[in-house]
Coordinates of C-alpha atoms in Angstrom, one line a residue:
M28 CA 138.4 144.0 81.1
G29 CA 135.2 145.6 82.4
K30 CA 131.7 144.5 81.7
R31 CA 130.7 144.2 78.0
V32 CA 128.1 146.7 77.0
Y33 CA 125.7 146.9 74.1
C34 CA 124.1 150.4 73.5
L35 CA 120.8 151.1 71.8
Y36 CA 119.9 154.5 70.5
R37 CA 116.5 155.3 69.0
V38 CA 114.6 158.3 67.6
S39 CA 111.0 158.1 66.3
T40 CA 111.0 160.9 63.8
K41 CA 113.2 162.2 61.1
G42 CA 113.1 165.6 62.8
Q43 CA 114.8 164.1 65.8
V44 CA 117.5 162.7 63.6
E45 CA 118.1 166.2 62.1
K46 CA 118.3 167.6 65.7
D47 CA 121.2 165.3 66.5
D48 CA 119.3 163.4 69.1
I49 CA 121.2 160.2 68.5
P50 CA 124.7 161.8 69.0
M51 CA 123.3 163.3 72.2
Q52 CA 122.2 159.9 73.4
K53 CA 125.5 158.3 72.3
Q54 CA 127.6 160.9 74.1
R55 CA 125.7 160.5 77.4
C56 CA 125.9 156.7 77.3
H57 CA 129.6 156.8 76.6
E58 CA 130.1 159.1 79.6
F59 CA 128.0 156.8 81.8
A60 CA 129.9 153.7 80.7
A61 CA 133.2 155.4 81.4
E62 CA 132.1 156.3 84.9
K63 CA 131.2 152.7 85.6
G64 CA 134.4 151.3 84.0
W65 CA 132.4 149.4 81.4
D66 CA 133.5 148.6 77.8
I67 CA 131.1 149.4 75.0
I68 CA 131.6 146.7 72.3
A69 CA 128.6 147.3 70.1
E70 CA 126.2 150.1 69.3
F71 CA 122.8 150.1 67.5
S72 CA 120.9 153.1 66.1
E73 CA 117.3 153.1 65.1
K74 CA 116.3 156.2 63.1
G75 CA 112.7 157.1 62.5
V76 CA 111.4 154.1 64.4
S77 CA 108.4 154.6 66.7
G78 CA 108.6 152.8 70.0
F79 CA 104.8 153.2 70.4
K80 CA 103.7 152.0 66.9
V81 CA 106.4 149.4 66.0
S82 CA 106.6 146.1 67.8
A83 CA 109.9 144.8 69.1
K84 CA 109.6 141.7 66.9
D85 CA 109.6 144.1 63.8
R86 CA 112.7 146.1 65.0
D87 CA 115.8 144.6 63.5
A88 CA 118.1 146.1 66.1
V89 CA 116.1 144.7 69.1
Q90 CA 116.0 141.2 67.4
E91 CA 119.8 141.2 66.8
I92 CA 120.5 142.3 70.4
Q93 CA 118.2 139.5 71.7
R94 CA 120.0 136.9 69.6
D95 CA 123.4 138.1 71.0
A96 CA 122.0 138.1 74.5
A97 CA 121.0 134.5 74.2
L98 CA 124.5 133.6 73.0
G99 CA 126.0 135.5 76.0
K100 CA 128.0 138.0 73.8
F101 CA 127.5 140.9 76.3
D102 CA 126.6 141.6 79.9
I103 CA 124.8 145.0 79.9
L104 CA 122.2 146.6 77.6
L105 CA 122.6 150.4 78.1
V106 CA 120.1 153.1 76.8
F107 CA 119.8 156.8 77.3
M108 CA 116.4 156.4 78.8
F109 CA 114.2 153.3 79.2
D110 CA 111.6 154.5 76.7
R111 CA 114.3 154.1 74.0
L112 CA 113.6 150.4 74.3
G113 CA 109.9 151.0 73.5
R114 CA 106.7 152.6 74.6
K115 CA 104.2 149.7 74.3
E116 CA 102.8 148.9 77.8
D117 CA 101.7 145.5 76.7
E118 CA 105.1 144.5 75.3
T119 CA 108.1 146.6 76.4
P120 CA 108.0 145.6 80.1
F121 CA 108.2 142.0 79.2
V122 CA 111.1 142.6 76.7
V123 CA 113.1 144.2 79.5
E124 CA 112.3 141.3 81.9
W125 CA 113.3 138.9 79.2
F126 CA 116.8 140.4 79.0
V127 CA 117.2 140.3 82.8
N128 CA 116.0 136.7 82.9
N129 CA 118.6 135.8 80.4
G130 CA 121.5 137.3 82.5
I131 CA 121.6 140.7 80.9
E132 CA 121.6 143.8 83.1
V133 CA 119.4 146.6 81.7
W134 CA 120.6 150.1 82.5
S135 CA 119.5 153.7 81.6
A136 CA 122.1 156.5 81.7
E137 CA 119.5 158.7 83.3
E138 CA 117.3 156.3 85.3
G139 CA 119.7 153.7 86.6
Q140 CA 119.3 149.9 86.6
Q141 CA 116.0 148.1 86.1
R142 CA 115.9 145.2 88.6
F143 CA 113.4 142.4 89.2
D144 CA 114.2 141.5 92.8
N145 CA 110.6 141.7 94.0
H146 CA 107.0 142.4 93.0
V147 CA 107.5 146.1 93.5
D148 CA 110.3 146.1 90.9
K149 CA 108.0 144.4 88.4
L150 CA 105.2 146.8 89.1
M151 CA 107.5 149.8 88.7
N152 CA 108.8 148.4 85.4
Y153 CA 105.2 148.0 84.1
I154 CA 104.1 151.5 85.3
R155 CA 107.1 153.1 83.6
Y156 CA 106.0 151.8 80.2
W157 CA 102.4 152.3 80.9
Q158 CA 103.2 156.0 81.5
A159 CA 105.4 156.1 78.4
S160 CA 102.6 154.6 76.3
G161 CA 100.1 157.2 77.6
E162 CA 102.5 160.0 76.8
S163 CA 102.9 158.7 73.2
L164 CA 99.1 158.4 72.9
K165 CA 98.7 162.0 74.1
T166 CA 101.4 163.2 71.7
S167 CA 99.6 161.4 68.9
I168 CA 96.3 163.0 69.7
R169 CA 97.9 166.5 70.0
T170 CA 99.7 165.9 66.6
K171 CA 96.5 164.8 64.9
T172 CA 94.5 167.7 66.3
R173 CA 97.1 170.2 65.2
L174 CA 97.5 168.7 61.8
G175 CA 93.7 168.9 61.5
Q176 CA 93.7 172.6 62.5
I177 CA 96.5 173.3 59.9
V178 CA 94.5 171.9 57.0
Q179 CA 91.3 173.6 58.1
E180 CA 93.3 176.9 58.0
G181 CA 94.2 176.1 54.4
R182 CA 97.9 175.5 55.0
F183 CA 99.9 172.5 53.9
R184 CA 100.7 169.9 56.6
G185 CA 104.1 169.0 55.2
G186 CA 105.8 166.3 53.1
V187 CA 106.1 166.1 49.3
P188 CA 103.3 168.0 47.5
A189 CA 100.9 165.9 45.4
Y190 CA 101.3 165.9 41.6
G191 CA 99.7 169.1 40.3
F192 CA 100.9 171.2 43.3
Q193 CA 104.1 172.9 44.4
L194 CA 105.5 174.5 47.5
V195 CA 106.3 178.2 47.5
K196 CA 107.5 180.7 50.0
K197 CA 105.3 183.7 50.4
G198 CA 106.9 185.4 53.4
R199 CA 105.0 183.5 56.2
T200 CA 107.3 182.7 59.1
G201 CA 107.1 180.1 61.9
K202 CA 107.8 180.2 65.6
K203 CA 111.6 180.1 65.1
N204 CA 111.4 182.9 62.5
R205 CA 112.0 180.5 59.7
E206 CA 110.2 181.1 56.4
L207 CA 107.5 178.5 55.9
Y208 CA 106.2 176.9 52.7
D209 CA 102.7 177.3 51.3
I210 CA 101.0 175.1 48.8
E211 CA 99.7 176.3 45.4
I212 CA 98.7 174.8 42.0
N213 CA 101.7 173.9 39.7
P214 CA 100.7 175.4 36.3
D215 CA 102.9 172.9 34.5
E216 CA 101.5 169.8 36.2
A217 CA 97.9 170.7 36.6
P218 CA 96.8 170.2 33.0
A219 CA 97.8 166.5 33.2
V220 CA 95.7 166.1 36.3
K221 CA 92.7 167.8 34.7
R222 CA 93.0 165.6 31.6
M223 CA 93.0 162.4 33.8
F224 CA 89.8 163.5 35.5
D225 CA 88.2 164.5 32.2
L226 CA 89.0 161.1 30.7
T227 CA 87.4 159.3 33.6
D228 CA 84.4 161.6 33.9
R229 CA 83.5 161.7 30.2
Y230 CA 84.5 158.2 29.1
G231 CA 84.7 156.2 32.3
Y232 CA 88.3 155.2 31.6
G233 CA 90.5 153.5 34.3
G234 CA 94.1 154.0 35.1
R235 CA 95.7 151.8 32.5
K236 CA 93.6 153.2 29.6
I237 CA 94.3 156.8 30.8
S238 CA 98.1 155.9 30.9
T239 CA 98.0 154.8 27.3
I240 CA 96.1 157.8 26.1
L241 CA 98.3 160.3 27.9
K242 CA 101.4 158.6 26.4
N243 CA 99.9 158.8 22.9
E244 CA 99.1 162.5 23.5
G245 CA 102.7 163.1 24.6
I246 CA 101.8 164.0 28.2
I247 CA 104.4 162.7 30.6
N248 CA 105.1 162.8 34.3
L249 CA 107.2 165.9 34.6
R250 CA 108.8 164.7 37.9
T251 CA 110.2 161.5 36.4
G252 CA 110.4 162.3 32.7
E253 CA 108.5 159.0 32.0
P254 CA 104.9 158.2 31.0
F255 CA 102.5 158.1 33.9
H256 CA 102.2 154.7 35.6
Y257 CA 98.6 153.6 36.1
S258 CA 99.1 153.4 39.9
T259 CA 100.2 157.0 39.9
I260 CA 97.0 157.9 38.0
Q261 CA 94.9 156.0 40.5
H262 CA 96.4 157.9 43.4
I263 CA 95.8 161.2 41.6
L264 CA 92.2 160.4 40.9
A265 CA 91.7 159.5 44.6
N266 CA 93.2 162.7 46.0
I267 CA 90.5 165.1 47.1
M268 CA 93.1 167.9 47.2
N269 CA 92.6 168.3 43.5
A270 CA 89.1 169.6 44.3
G271 CA 90.6 172.2 46.6
I272 CA 90.1 170.3 49.9
L273 CA 93.0 169.7 52.2
R274 CA 92.9 166.6 54.4
S275 CA 94.6 165.2 57.4
G276 CA 93.3 161.8 58.6
E277 CA 89.6 162.2 58.9
T278 CA 89.7 166.0 59.1
Q279 CA 88.9 167.9 55.9
S280 CA 89.0 171.6 55.1
E281 CA 86.4 173.6 53.3
V282 CA 86.9 174.1 49.6
F283 CA 89.7 176.6 48.8
P284 CA 89.1 177.8 45.2
E285 CA 92.7 178.8 44.7
L286 CA 93.7 175.1 45.1
Q287 CA 91.0 173.7 42.8
I288 CA 92.4 172.0 39.7
I289 CA 88.9 170.5 39.1
P290 CA 85.4 171.2 40.5
L291 CA 84.3 169.3 43.6
E292 CA 81.3 168.0 41.6
Q293 CA 83.6 166.4 39.1
F294 CA 85.7 164.8 41.8
Q295 CA 82.6 163.4 43.4
R296 CA 81.3 162.0 40.0
V297 CA 84.7 160.4 39.3
T298 CA 84.9 158.9 42.9
K299 CA 81.4 157.4 42.5
A300 CA 82.3 156.0 39.0
R301 CA 85.5 154.4 40.2
E302 CA 83.8 152.9 43.2
Q303 CA 80.9 151.5 41.3
R304 CA 83.1 150.1 38.5
S305 CA 85.4 148.4 41.0
I306 CA 85.4 144.6 41.3
N307 CA 84.5 144.7 45.0
Y308 CA 81.6 147.2 44.7
A309 CA 78.9 144.6 44.4
I310 CA 80.3 142.7 47.4
K311 CA 80.7 145.9 49.4
C312 CA 77.2 147.4 48.9
G313 CA 75.3 144.2 48.1
W314 CA 73.0 143.6 45.1
E315 CA 69.5 145.0 44.9
T316 CA 66.7 142.4 44.9
E317 CA 63.6 143.5 43.0
K318 CA 60.3 142.1 42.0
V319 CA 59.7 142.6 38.3
A320 CA 56.7 141.8 36.1
L321 CA 57.6 139.5 33.2
E322 CA 56.1 139.4 29.7
D323 CA 53.7 136.5 30.6
G324 CA 52.2 138.5 33.5
S325 CA 54.0 136.6 36.2
E326 CA 56.4 138.1 38.8
A327 CA 60.1 137.2 39.3
T328 CA 62.5 138.2 42.0
V329 CA 65.7 139.4 40.3
V330 CA 69.1 140.7 41.4
R331 CA 70.2 144.0 40.1
S332 CA 73.3 146.1 40.5
S333 CA 72.9 149.3 42.4
G334 CA 75.5 151.0 40.3
S335 CA 74.8 153.8 37.8
Y336 CA 78.0 153.6 35.7
P337 CA 78.6 151.3 32.8
R338 CA 80.5 148.1 33.8
K339 CA 82.0 147.9 30.3
I340 CA 83.3 150.8 28.4
V341 CA 84.8 149.1 25.4
G342 CA 82.6 147.8 22.5
K343 CA 80.0 149.3 20.2
A344 CA 76.9 148.6 22.3
L345 CA 75.4 151.6 24.1
L346 CA 74.1 149.7 27.2
S347 CA 76.3 147.9 29.7
G348 CA 75.4 146.3 33.1
N349 CA 71.8 147.7 33.1
V350 CA 70.0 145.5 30.5
Y351 CA 67.6 142.8 31.5
C352 CA 65.4 140.1 30.0
G353 CA 61.7 140.7 30.3
H354 CA 61.0 136.9 30.0
C355 CA 63.2 135.6 32.9
G356 CA 64.3 138.8 34.6
G357 CA 68.0 137.7 34.1
R358 CA 70.9 139.9 33.0
V359 CA 71.5 140.6 29.3
F360 CA 75.1 141.2 28.3
A361 CA 76.7 142.9 25.3
T362 CA 78.8 141.0 22.9
T363 CA 79.4 140.6 19.1
A364 CA 78.5 138.1 16.5
R365 CA 79.4 137.5 12.8
K366 CA 77.1 139.5 10.5
A367 CA 77.0 136.7 7.9
H368 CA 77.3 133.0 8.4
H369 CA 79.4 132.2 5.3
P370 CA 83.1 132.0 6.1
S371 CA 85.6 134.7 5.0
D372 CA 89.0 135.9 5.9
H373 CA 87.7 138.9 7.8
P374 CA 84.1 138.4 8.8
E375 CA 82.3 141.6 9.8
R376 CA 81.1 141.5 13.4
I377 CA 78.1 143.3 14.8
A378 CA 77.1 144.3 18.4
I379 CA 74.3 142.2 20.0
Y380 CA 72.7 141.7 23.4
K381 CA 72.3 138.2 24.7
C382 CA 70.2 136.8 27.6
Y383 CA 72.5 135.0 29.9
N384 CA 69.9 132.5 31.1
R385 CA 68.7 131.7 27.6
T386 CA 72.3 131.2 26.5
Q387 CA 73.5 129.1 29.5
H388 CA 70.3 127.7 31.0
K389 CA 67.6 127.4 28.3
E390 CA 65.1 125.9 30.7
Q391 CA 65.0 129.2 32.7
C392 CA 64.0 131.5 29.8
D393 CA 61.5 131.2 26.9
G394 CA 62.5 134.5 25.3
P395 CA 64.8 135.3 22.4
T396 CA 68.5 134.6 22.8
T397 CA 69.8 137.7 21.1
Y398 CA 68.8 141.2 20.2
R399 CA 70.5 143.4 17.6
A400 CA 72.2 146.2 19.6
E401 CA 71.7 148.6 16.7
K402 CA 67.9 148.3 16.9
V403 CA 67.8 148.6 20.7
D404 CA 70.3 151.5 20.9
S405 CA 68.5 153.5 18.2
V406 CA 65.3 153.4 20.3
V407 CA 67.2 154.4 23.5
E408 CA 69.1 157.2 21.7
S409 CA 65.8 158.5 20.2
I410 CA 64.2 158.7 23.7
L411 CA 67.2 160.4 25.2
R412 CA 67.2 163.0 22.4
G413 CA 63.6 163.7 23.1
I414 CA 64.4 164.2 26.8
F415 CA 67.2 166.6 25.8
E416 CA 65.0 168.6 23.5
R417 CA 62.3 169.0 26.2
A418 CA 65.0 170.0 28.7
K419 CA 66.1 172.8 26.3
R420 CA 62.5 174.1 26.1
V421 CA 62.1 174.3 29.9
D422 CA 62.0 177.8 31.4
E423 CA 64.2 177.4 34.4
K424 CA 62.7 180.2 36.4
E425 CA 59.1 179.2 35.9
F426 CA 59.9 175.5 36.4
L427 CA 61.8 176.1 39.6
K428 CA 59.1 178.4 40.9
A429 CA 56.4 175.7 40.2
Q430 CA 58.5 173.0 41.9
V431 CA 59.1 175.1 45.0
Q432 CA 55.4 176.1 45.2
I433 CA 54.3 172.5 44.9
S434 CA 56.8 171.4 47.6
N435 CA 55.8 174.2 50.0
K436 CA 52.1 173.6 49.5
E437 CA 52.5 169.9 50.3
Y438 CA 54.5 170.6 53.5
Q439 CA 52.1 173.4 54.6
Q440 CA 49.1 171.0 54.2
K441 CA 50.8 168.3 56.2
L442 CA 51.9 170.8 58.8
K443 CA 48.4 172.3 59.2
L444 CA 46.9 168.8 59.8
A445 CA 49.6 167.9 62.3
K446 CA 49.2 171.1 64.2
A447 CA 45.4 170.7 64.3
E448 CA 45.8 167.1 65.7
Y449 CA 48.4 168.4 68.2
S450 CA 46.0 171.1 69.5
K451 CA 43.2 168.6 69.8
A452 CA 45.4 166.1 71.7
A453 CA 46.8 168.9 74.0
K454 CA 43.3 170.0 75.0
E455 CA 42.4 166.4 75.8
L456 CA 45.5 166.0 77.9
S457 CA 44.6 169.2 79.8
K458 CA 41.2 167.7 80.4
W459 CA 42.6 164.5 81.9
E460 CA 45.0 166.4 84.1
E461 CA 42.0 168.2 85.6
L462 CA 40.2 164.9 86.1
M463 CA 43.3 163.5 87.8
L464 CA 42.9 166.2 90.5
A465 CA 39.2 165.4 90.8
S466 CA 39.9 161.7 91.0
I467 CA 42.4 162.2 93.9
E468 CA 39.9 164.3 95.7
G469 CA 37.2 161.6 95.2
T470 CA 34.9 163.7 93.1
C471 CA 35.4 161.9 89.8
V472 CA 33.9 158.6 88.6
F473 CA 37.3 157.4 87.4
T474 CA 39.9 156.0 89.7
P475 CA 43.4 157.7 89.6
E476 CA 44.8 154.5 87.9
Q477 CA 42.2 154.8 85.1
V478 CA 42.9 158.5 84.6
K479 CA 46.7 157.9 84.7
K480 CA 46.4 155.2 82.0
R481 CA 44.4 157.5 79.7
M482 CA 46.8 160.4 80.4
D483 CA 49.8 158.3 79.4
M484 CA 48.2 157.3 76.2
V485 CA 47.2 160.9 75.3
Q486 CA 50.7 162.2 76.4
G487 CA 52.3 159.7 74.0
K488 CA 50.1 161.0 71.2
V489 CA 51.1 164.6 72.0
D490 CA 54.8 163.7 72.0
E491 CA 54.5 161.8 68.7
L492 CA 52.7 164.8 67.1
S493 CA 55.3 167.2 68.5
K494 CA 58.1 165.1 66.8
E495 CA 56.1 165.0 63.6
I496 CA 55.6 168.8 63.5
E497 CA 59.3 169.3 64.2
A498 CA 60.3 166.8 61.4
L499 CA 57.9 168.5 59.0
Q500 CA 59.4 172.0 59.8
M501 CA 62.9 170.6 59.2
D502 CA 61.8 169.0 55.9
M503 CA 60.2 172.3 54.9
S504 CA 63.4 174.1 55.7
E505 CA 65.4 171.6 53.7
A506 CA 62.9 171.8 50.8
K507 CA 64.2 175.3 50.2
T508 CA 67.3 173.7 48.7
I509 CA 65.2 171.8 46.1
S510 CA 65.5 174.7 43.6
S511 CA 69.3 174.5 43.5
E512 CA 69.3 170.7 43.2
I513 CA 66.8 170.9 40.3
L514 CA 68.8 173.6 38.7
A515 CA 71.9 171.5 38.9
Q516 CA 70.0 168.5 37.3
H517 CA 68.7 170.8 34.5
Q518 CA 72.2 172.2 33.9
Q519 CA 73.6 168.6 33.7
L520 CA 70.9 167.6 31.2
L521 CA 71.7 170.6 29.1
S522 CA 75.4 169.7 29.2
W523 CA 74.6 166.2 28.1
A524 CA 72.3 167.5 25.4
E525 CA 75.1 169.7 24.0
L526 CA 77.5 166.8 23.9
F527 CA 75.4 163.8 23.0
D528 CA 75.1 164.0 19.2
S529 CA 78.9 164.6 18.7
A530 CA 79.9 162.2 21.5
S531 CA 81.9 159.1 21.1
I532 CA 80.3 155.7 22.0
D533 CA 82.4 155.8 25.2
E534 CA 80.9 159.2 26.2
K535 CA 77.4 158.1 25.2
K536 CA 77.7 155.0 27.5
V537 CA 78.5 157.1 30.5
I538 CA 75.7 159.6 29.8
T539 CA 73.2 156.8 29.2
S540 CA 74.1 154.9 32.3
Q541 CA 73.8 158.1 34.4
M542 CA 70.2 158.6 33.1
I543 CA 68.9 155.1 32.8
K544 CA 68.7 152.6 35.6
A545 CA 67.4 149.6 33.6
V546 CA 66.3 148.6 30.1
T547 CA 64.1 145.5 29.9
L548 CA 64.0 143.7 26.5
T549 CA 61.2 141.4 25.3
R550 CA 60.3 139.6 22.1
N551 CA 59.8 141.6 18.9
Y552 CA 62.1 144.3 20.4
G553 CA 59.7 145.4 23.2
I554 CA 61.7 147.9 25.2
Q555 CA 60.9 149.3 28.7
I556 CA 63.1 152.0 30.2
E557 CA 63.4 152.7 33.9
F558 CA 65.1 156.0 34.7
N559 CA 67.4 156.8 37.6
I560 CA 65.3 158.3 40.4
S561 CA 66.7 161.8 40.3
E562 CA 66.3 162.1 36.6
A563 CA 62.8 160.5 36.8
Q564 CA 61.6 163.1 39.2
F565 CA 63.0 165.9 37.0
L566 CA 61.4 164.4 33.9
N567 CA 58.0 164.0 35.6
G568 CA 58.3 167.7 36.5
M569 CA 58.5 168.4 32.8
E570 CA 55.3 166.3 32.3
M571 CA 57.0 163.6 30.5
G572 CA 55.2 160.7 32.3

């Protein structure tokens, strides 16, 4: 009987499996073993396993072969080429050496035997896998680059299309004259995707709540015939392709309108809402520390969330996560209480706001414990309605014109002053340059060192003013986009104004949290409102101080 042989075959992609690469490797190894008079007693095939990305310890076939090697079950490990064992330069050379050290000969049907008789053999063994690793890395870079180019061209990069989309053939052919697939919106699936985004955007709902609502509305996953699982909904809400943008790794395409199930602005709002309402958001971005003036005139350093979406959607209270106590600066939370103290089978409960410090640490707060949510919310709603009414009365063209004129006037004034200072400094620099020549010739009262020191100072001022002028010119150029931003804010206000009165409490919570950064409550229902910065700027523009 000849030497006992184990064969290992590997392909890294499914495409290679379809191209019959493993049968090719197998045939060549059988021919090689027959030439040598060896007996193949076991064969192992790895399909779709990357020798560059997957460690040997995570490859079942390699682990089983190593166990049998330690037990002396075979004499030779045969592969088509050595890179079938792996392409990791920091691992594969040592795996090969391990087999040899354990009495197993390692052979390639194309490259011969790998020996370790001297240092040159060890070096060549390492160099082989270092080169293989480099080739894998280059292939990876080429693949990523090409996939990035494909999505930028508006073509699908392959795989199963996301829910809401489908693959179609439109006559486009590839290099081998095969008809290729293109991606387009699936008209049967897209309404469900749009509904998911609307529920999150308008009501702030999460995956589980949306799953329940879709089930009640009879909307099911057409691919499974079952109700949508909440994790599927989360994946759909996170997929920017729904906004018409294709992505491959870090590469993103421009917006393709024909692939837009939802507007990009809505996707961005939903993404921001989901991020800010996540458990890890406060940890990720930190909490804002602010100094606030308390009711008694003193100041307190308080911690406030940087989010602009309600932390709590359920419940009858309008405010959530943005209510604070004016007596201690602490957080006020929404809850419920019995309307009457006498017992009954079904006591009516009303929404209230409670100061956390007053409830849990009475020594830290001398303000009221609770506030009726109905009283607070009615004041807030009244203020918001007033804002909406004023927004409706704004003449967009005149307002935008005034805003742009104010912005341009400010920049022009700053630019004029900066240029005047620059001209003055440049003249002074020219003067000192002339004095330097005179100083070198000995016809100046200042020494060259003194002149140089002054020149450096003036040069620094010239450089600083030059940068300031450049920055102002850039800001002035960017200021031209202010009109479109203000228009978008105004349109959003009008949209909220149209919706607010007929909106559910869930919708009102989302609208309110978008507009209001903080509400501070004090004794006798003193209410102070701080608007989000973008809305505040707009409101000030409407002279709502």
